[in-house]
Coordinates of C-alpha atoms in Angstrom, one line a residue:
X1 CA 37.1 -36.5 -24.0
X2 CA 34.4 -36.5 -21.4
X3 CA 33.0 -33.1 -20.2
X4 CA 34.0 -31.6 -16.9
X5 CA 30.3 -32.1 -15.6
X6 CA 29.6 -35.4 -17.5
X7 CA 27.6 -37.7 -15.2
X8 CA 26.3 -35.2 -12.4
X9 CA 22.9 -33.6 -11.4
X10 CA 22.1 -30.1 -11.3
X11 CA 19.1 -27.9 -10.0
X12 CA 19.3 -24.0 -11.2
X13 CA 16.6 -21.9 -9.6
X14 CA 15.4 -19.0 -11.5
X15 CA 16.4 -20.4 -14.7
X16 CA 13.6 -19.6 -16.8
X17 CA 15.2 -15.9 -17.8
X18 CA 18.7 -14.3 -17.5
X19 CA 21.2 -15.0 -15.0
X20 CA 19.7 -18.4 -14.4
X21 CA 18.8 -19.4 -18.4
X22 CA 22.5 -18.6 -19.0
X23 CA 23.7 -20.9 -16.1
X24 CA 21.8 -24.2 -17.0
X25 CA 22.7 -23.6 -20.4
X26 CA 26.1 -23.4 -19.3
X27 CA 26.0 -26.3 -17.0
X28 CA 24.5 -28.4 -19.6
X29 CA 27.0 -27.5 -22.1
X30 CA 29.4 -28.6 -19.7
X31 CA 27.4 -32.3 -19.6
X32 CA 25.1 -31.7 -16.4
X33 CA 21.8 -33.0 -17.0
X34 CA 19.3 -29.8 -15.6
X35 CA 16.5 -29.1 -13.4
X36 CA 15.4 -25.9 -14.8
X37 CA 13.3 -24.3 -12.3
X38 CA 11.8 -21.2 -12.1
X39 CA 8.5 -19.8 -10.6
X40 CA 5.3 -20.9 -12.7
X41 CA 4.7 -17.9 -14.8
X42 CA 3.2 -17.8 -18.3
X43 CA 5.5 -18.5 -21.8
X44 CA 6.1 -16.1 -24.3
X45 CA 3.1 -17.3 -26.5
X46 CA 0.9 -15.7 -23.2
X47 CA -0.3 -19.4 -22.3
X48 CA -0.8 -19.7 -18.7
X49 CA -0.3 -23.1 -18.1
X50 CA 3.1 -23.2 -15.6
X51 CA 4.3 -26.5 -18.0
X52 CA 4.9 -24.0 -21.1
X53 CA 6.1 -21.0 -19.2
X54 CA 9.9 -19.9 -18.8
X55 CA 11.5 -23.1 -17.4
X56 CA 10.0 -25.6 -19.7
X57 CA 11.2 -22.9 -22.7
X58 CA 15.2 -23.2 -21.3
X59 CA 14.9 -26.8 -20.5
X60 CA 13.4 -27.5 -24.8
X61 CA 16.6 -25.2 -25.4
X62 CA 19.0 -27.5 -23.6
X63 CA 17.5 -30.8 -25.3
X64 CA 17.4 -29.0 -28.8
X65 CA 20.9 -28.9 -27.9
X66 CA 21.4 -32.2 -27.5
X67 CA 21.4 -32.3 -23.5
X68 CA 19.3 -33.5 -20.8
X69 CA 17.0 -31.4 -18.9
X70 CA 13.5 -31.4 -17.5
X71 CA 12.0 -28.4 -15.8
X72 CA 10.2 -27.5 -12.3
X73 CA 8.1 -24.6 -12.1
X74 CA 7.9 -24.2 -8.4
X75 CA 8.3 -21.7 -5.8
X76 CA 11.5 -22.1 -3.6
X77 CA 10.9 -20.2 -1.1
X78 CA 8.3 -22.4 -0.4
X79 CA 9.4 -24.8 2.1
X80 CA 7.4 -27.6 0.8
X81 CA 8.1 -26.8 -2.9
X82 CA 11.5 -26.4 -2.3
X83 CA 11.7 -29.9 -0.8
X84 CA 9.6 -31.5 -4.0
X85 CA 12.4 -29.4 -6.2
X86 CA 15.3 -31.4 -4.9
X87 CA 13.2 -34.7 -4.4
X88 CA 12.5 -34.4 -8.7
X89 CA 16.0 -33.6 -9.0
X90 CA 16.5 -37.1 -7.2
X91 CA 14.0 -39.0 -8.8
X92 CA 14.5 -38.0 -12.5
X93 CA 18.5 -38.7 -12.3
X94 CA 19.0 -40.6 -9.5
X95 CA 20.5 -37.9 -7.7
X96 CA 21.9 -34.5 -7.1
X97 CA 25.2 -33.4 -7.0
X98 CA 24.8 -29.4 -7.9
X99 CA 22.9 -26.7 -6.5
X100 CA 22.8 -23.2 -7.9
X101 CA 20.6 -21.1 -6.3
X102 CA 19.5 -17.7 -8.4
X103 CA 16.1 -17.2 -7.9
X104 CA 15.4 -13.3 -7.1
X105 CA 12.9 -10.4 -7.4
X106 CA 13.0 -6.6 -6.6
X107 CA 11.5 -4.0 -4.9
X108 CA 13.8 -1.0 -4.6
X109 CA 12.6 1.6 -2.2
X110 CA 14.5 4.1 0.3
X111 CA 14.3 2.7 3.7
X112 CA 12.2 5.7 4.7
X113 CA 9.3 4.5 2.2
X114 CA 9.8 0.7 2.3
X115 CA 6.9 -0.8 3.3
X116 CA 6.4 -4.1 4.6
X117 CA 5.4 -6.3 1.9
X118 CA 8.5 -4.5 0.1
X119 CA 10.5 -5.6 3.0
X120 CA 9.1 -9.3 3.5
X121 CA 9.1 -10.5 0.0
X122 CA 12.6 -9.8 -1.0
X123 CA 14.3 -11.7 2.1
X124 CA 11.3 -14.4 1.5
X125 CA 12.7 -14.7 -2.0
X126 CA 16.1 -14.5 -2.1
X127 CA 17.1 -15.5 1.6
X128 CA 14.9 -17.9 2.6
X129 CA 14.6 -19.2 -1.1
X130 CA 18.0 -20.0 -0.8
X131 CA 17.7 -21.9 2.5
X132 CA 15.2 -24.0 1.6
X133 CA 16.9 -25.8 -1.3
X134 CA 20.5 -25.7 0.2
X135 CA 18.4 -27.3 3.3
X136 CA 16.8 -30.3 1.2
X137 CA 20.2 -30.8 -0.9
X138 CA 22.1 -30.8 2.6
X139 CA 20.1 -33.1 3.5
X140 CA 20.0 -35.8 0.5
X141 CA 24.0 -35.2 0.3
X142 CA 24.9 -36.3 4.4
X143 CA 22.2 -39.2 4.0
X144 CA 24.1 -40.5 1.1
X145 CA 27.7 -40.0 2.6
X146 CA 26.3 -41.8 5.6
X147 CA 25.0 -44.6 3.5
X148 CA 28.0 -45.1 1.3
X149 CA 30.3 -44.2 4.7
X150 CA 32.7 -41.5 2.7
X151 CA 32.5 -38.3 1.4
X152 CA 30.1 -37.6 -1.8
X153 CA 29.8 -34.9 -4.7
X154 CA 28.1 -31.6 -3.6
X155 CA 28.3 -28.0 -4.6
X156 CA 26.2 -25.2 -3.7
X157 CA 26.5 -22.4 -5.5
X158 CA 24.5 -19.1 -4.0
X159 CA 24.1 -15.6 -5.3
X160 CA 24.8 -12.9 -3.6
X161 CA 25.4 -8.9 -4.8
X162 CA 27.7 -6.3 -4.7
X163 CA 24.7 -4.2 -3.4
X164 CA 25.5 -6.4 0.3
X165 CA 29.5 -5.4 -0.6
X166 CA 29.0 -1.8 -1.1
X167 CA 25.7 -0.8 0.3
X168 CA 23.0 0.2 -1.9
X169 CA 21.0 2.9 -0.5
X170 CA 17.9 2.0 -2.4
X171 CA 18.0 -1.0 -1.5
X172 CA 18.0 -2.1 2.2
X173 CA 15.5 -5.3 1.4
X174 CA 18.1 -6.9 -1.1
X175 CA 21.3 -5.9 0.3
X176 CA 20.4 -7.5 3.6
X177 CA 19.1 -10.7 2.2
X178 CA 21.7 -10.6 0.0
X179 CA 24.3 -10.1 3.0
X180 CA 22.3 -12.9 4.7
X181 CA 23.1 -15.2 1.6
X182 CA 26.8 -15.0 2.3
X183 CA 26.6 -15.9 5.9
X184 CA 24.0 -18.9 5.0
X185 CA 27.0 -19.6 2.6
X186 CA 30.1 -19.5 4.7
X187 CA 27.6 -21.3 7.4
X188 CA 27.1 -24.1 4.9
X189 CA 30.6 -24.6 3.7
X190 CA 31.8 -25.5 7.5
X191 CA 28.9 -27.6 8.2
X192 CA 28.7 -29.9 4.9
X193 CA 32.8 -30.4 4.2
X194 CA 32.9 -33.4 5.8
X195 CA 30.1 -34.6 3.7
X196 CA 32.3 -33.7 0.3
X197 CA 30.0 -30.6 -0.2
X198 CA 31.3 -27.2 -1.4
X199 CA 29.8 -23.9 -0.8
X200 CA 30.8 -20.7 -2.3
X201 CA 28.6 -17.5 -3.6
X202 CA 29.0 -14.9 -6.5
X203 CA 28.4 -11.6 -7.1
X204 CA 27.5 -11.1 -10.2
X205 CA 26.8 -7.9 -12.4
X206 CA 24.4 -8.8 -14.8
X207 CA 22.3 -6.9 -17.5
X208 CA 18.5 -8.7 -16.9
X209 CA 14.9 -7.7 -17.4
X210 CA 15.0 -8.0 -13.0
X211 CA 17.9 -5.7 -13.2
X212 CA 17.1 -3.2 -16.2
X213 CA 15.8 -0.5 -13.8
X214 CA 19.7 -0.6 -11.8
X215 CA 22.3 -0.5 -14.8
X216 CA 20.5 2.5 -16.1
X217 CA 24.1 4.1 -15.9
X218 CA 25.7 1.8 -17.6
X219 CA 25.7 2.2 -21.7
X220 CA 24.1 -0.5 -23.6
X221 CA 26.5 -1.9 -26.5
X222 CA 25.7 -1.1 -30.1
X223 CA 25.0 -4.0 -33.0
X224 CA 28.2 -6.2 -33.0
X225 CA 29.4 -5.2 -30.0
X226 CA 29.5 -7.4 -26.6
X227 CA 27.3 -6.3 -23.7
X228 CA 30.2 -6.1 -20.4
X229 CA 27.2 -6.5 -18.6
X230 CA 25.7 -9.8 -20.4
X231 CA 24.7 -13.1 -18.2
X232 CA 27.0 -15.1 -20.2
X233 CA 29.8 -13.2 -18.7
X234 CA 28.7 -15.1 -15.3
X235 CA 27.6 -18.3 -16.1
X236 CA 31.4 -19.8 -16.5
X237 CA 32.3 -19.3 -13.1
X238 CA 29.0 -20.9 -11.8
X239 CA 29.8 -24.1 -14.3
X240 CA 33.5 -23.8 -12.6
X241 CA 32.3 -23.7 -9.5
X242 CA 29.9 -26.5 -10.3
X243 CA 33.5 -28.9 -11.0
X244 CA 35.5 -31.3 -9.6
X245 CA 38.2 -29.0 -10.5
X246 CA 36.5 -26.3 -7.7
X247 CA 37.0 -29.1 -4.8
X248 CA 38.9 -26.9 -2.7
X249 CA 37.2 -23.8 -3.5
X250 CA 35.0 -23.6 -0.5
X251 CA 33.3 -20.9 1.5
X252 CA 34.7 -18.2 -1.0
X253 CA 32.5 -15.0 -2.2
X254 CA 33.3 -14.1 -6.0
X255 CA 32.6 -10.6 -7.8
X256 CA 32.0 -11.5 -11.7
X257 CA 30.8 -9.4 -14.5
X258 CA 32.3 -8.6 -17.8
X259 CA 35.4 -10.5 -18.1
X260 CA 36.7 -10.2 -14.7
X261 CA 36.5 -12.0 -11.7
X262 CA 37.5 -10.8 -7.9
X263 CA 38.6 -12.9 -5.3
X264 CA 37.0 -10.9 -2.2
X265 CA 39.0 -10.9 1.1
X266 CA 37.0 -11.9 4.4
X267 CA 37.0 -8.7 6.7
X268 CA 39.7 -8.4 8.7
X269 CA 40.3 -7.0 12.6
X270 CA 41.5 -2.9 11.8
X271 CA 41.9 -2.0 15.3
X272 CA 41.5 -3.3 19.2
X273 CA 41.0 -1.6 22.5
X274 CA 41.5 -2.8 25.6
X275 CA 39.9 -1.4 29.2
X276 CA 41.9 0.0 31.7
X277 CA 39.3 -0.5 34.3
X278 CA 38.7 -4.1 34.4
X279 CA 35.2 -3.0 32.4
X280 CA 34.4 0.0 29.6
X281 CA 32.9 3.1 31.0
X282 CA 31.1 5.7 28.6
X283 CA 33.9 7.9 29.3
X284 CA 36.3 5.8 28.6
X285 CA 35.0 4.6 24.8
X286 CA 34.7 8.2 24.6
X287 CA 38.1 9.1 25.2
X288 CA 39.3 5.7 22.6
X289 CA 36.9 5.3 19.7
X290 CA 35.4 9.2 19.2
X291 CA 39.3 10.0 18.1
X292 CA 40.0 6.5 16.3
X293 CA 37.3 7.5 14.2
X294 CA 38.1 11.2 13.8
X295 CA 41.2 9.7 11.9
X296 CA 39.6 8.0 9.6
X297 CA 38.5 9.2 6.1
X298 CA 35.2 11.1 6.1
X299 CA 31.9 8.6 4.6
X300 CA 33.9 5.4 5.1
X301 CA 32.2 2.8 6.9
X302 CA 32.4 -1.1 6.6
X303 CA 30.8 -1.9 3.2
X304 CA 33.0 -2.0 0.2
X305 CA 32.6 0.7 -2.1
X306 CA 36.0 0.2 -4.2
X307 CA 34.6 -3.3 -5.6
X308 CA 32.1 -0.6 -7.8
X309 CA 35.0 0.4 -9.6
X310 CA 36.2 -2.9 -10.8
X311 CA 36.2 -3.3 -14.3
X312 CA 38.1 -5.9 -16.8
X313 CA 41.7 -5.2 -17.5
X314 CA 43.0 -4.5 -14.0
X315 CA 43.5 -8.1 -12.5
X316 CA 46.5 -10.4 -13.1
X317 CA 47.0 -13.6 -12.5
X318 CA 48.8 -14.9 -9.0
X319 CA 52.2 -15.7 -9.1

C-alpha cells in the first residue's frame, strides 16, 4: 500500500529543532522525500560548521529511518537564500510539491519597552520568512502548470499562533507577524487555486526550547506520561494538510495542540450603521457607536480570547 505522500517533494523550514524536526519526520514517515532546512547554527557536538548543525542532524534521522532527505542550512528570510532553498528543493528531486513554512524566533517585550531591533527581527523572521519561500514555490508551481497547461500539486502550509487569535500582550512583534502570516495565507490560497495549489495555516501550541519561556503555566508531564503540549501533537495535521486527501482544504486557519484540533471561523459582520445625512458627522457616530459599545461586555474586543481555553475532550465530530 503506497504512502499518502509517496512520490512528492517537501521543504520544512525551521526543521532542525521542535515544531519543524517533528514535521519532516512526519512528512517523511508519510513517504515525502525532505528538505530539512533550518538556519546554519552549530550541532550538538559544538562544531560550527553549518553542514553538521541541526538540519543535517534531522535530515541523518530521516535516512536512518529509511527515508530521503537532504538538508539546507539557509536563512529564509533572506530573499536570495530563500530562492536557493526552493531551487535545491528542485534540483535534488526534480521538484516541489510541499511547502511548510515554521521557521521562528522570539523576542517578547511590552510594547512600551520594545525596541526596534526587537520589533524588526521578528516580522523579518517569521513574516517575511514566510514570503519569501511561499514567493519562490508560487513561482516554480504556476511555471509548471503553465508548461504542462493544467493544474499541478502544491500545498503551503504556514504557521501562525494563537498569540495573533487572542492577543498576547507581551508580544506585539509576533502577534502581528503572526496576524500578517494569515493574511499572506488567505492571500495565497485565492491567487494560486487555479494553479492546483493549497494554502492553509495552523496554530499550534507546542512545548519547544523557542517557546519554554511562554508555557511556563502549563505543568510539565511526569516519566511515562504524555506531554499535551508535545510537537508530535502538531505535526499530523501539517502531514494532512501536506495530502492529496486536503485538496479542498484551502485558505483555512487551524488551532492544534494536544489532541485537538479547531476549525476557526473567518470574522464575521456584528453590526452596521447607516448615515442619515448622506455623510457621518462626529455627532452622529457619537450618538450610534458610543452606546453600541456601552452594550457590549466590559474588555471584549476583536481578538479571540475563548480559543485559550480549548483543551482535548470538548470537540465532536460534524454530523
Amino acid at each position: 500500500m503506497s504512502l499518502p505522500l509517496e512520490g512528492l517533494s517537501a521543504i520544512v523550514t525551521g526543521a532542525g529543532r521542535g515544531l519543524g524536526r517533528a514535521e519532516a519526520l512526519e512528512l517523511a514517515r508519510l513517504g515525502a522525500s525532505v528538505v530539512v532546512n533550518d538556519f546554519g547554527r552549530p550541532g550538538r557536538d559544538g562544531s560550527g560548521d553549518a553542514s553538521a548543525g541541526p538540519a543535517e542532524e534531522v535530515a541523518a534521522e530521516i535516512r536512518a529511518r529509511g527515508g530521503t532527505a537532504v538538508a539546507h542550512p539557509g536563512d529564509v528570510a533572506d530573499f536570495g537564500q530563500a530562492r536557493e532553498l526552493v531551487e535545491a528543493a528542485v534540483t535534488e528531486f526534480g521538484k516541489l510539491d510541499v511547502l511548510i513554512n515554521n521557521a521562528g524566533i522570539l523576542r517578547d517585550r511590552m510594547i512600551f519597552s520594545m525596541s526596534e531591533e526587537e520589533w524588526d527581527s521578528v516580522v523579518r523572521v517569521h513574516l517575511k520568512g514566510h514570503f519569501n519561500t511561499t514567493r519562490f514555490a508560487a513561482a516554480h508551481w504556476r511555471a509548471r502548470s503553465k508548461a504542462a497547461g493544467a493544474p499541478v500539486y502544491g500545498r503551503v502550509v504556514n504557521t501562525s499562533s494563537e498569540a495573533f487569535l487572542a492577543g498576547s500582550a507581551g508580544q506585539p512583534n509576533y502577534a502581528a507577524a503572526k496576524g500578517g502570516v494569515v493574511g499572506l495565507t488567505t492571500s495565497t490560497a485565492l491567487a494560486l487555486r487555479k494553479y492546483g495549489v493549497t494554502a492553509n495555516a495552523i496554530c499550534p501550541r507546542a512545548r519547544t526550547r523557542m517557546t519554554e519561556d511562554v508555557f511556563t503555566g502549563f505543568a510539565v508531564p511526569g516519566e511515562g506520561e504524555k506531554d499535551p503540549l508535545a510537537p508530535e501533537h502538531v505535526a499530523p495535521l501539517a502531514g494532512y494538510l501536506a495530502s492529496p486527501a486536503a485538496g479542498h482544504v484551502n485558505g483555512q486557519l487551524l488551532v492544534v495542540h494536544g489532541g485537538m484540533v479547531a476549525v476557526m471561523e473567518r470574522p464575521r459582520v456584528a453590526a452596521t450603521f447607516d448615515t442619515s445625512q448622506g455623510m457621518f458627522s462626529y455627532e452622529e457616530l457619537d450618538g450610534l457607536l458610543t452606546r453600541y459599545f456601552a452594550g457590549r461586555p466590559e474588555g471584549e474586543t476583536f481578538g479571540a480570547a475563548e480559543v485559550l481555553g480549548l483543551r482535548w475532550g470538548q470537540g465532536s465530530a460534524p454530523r
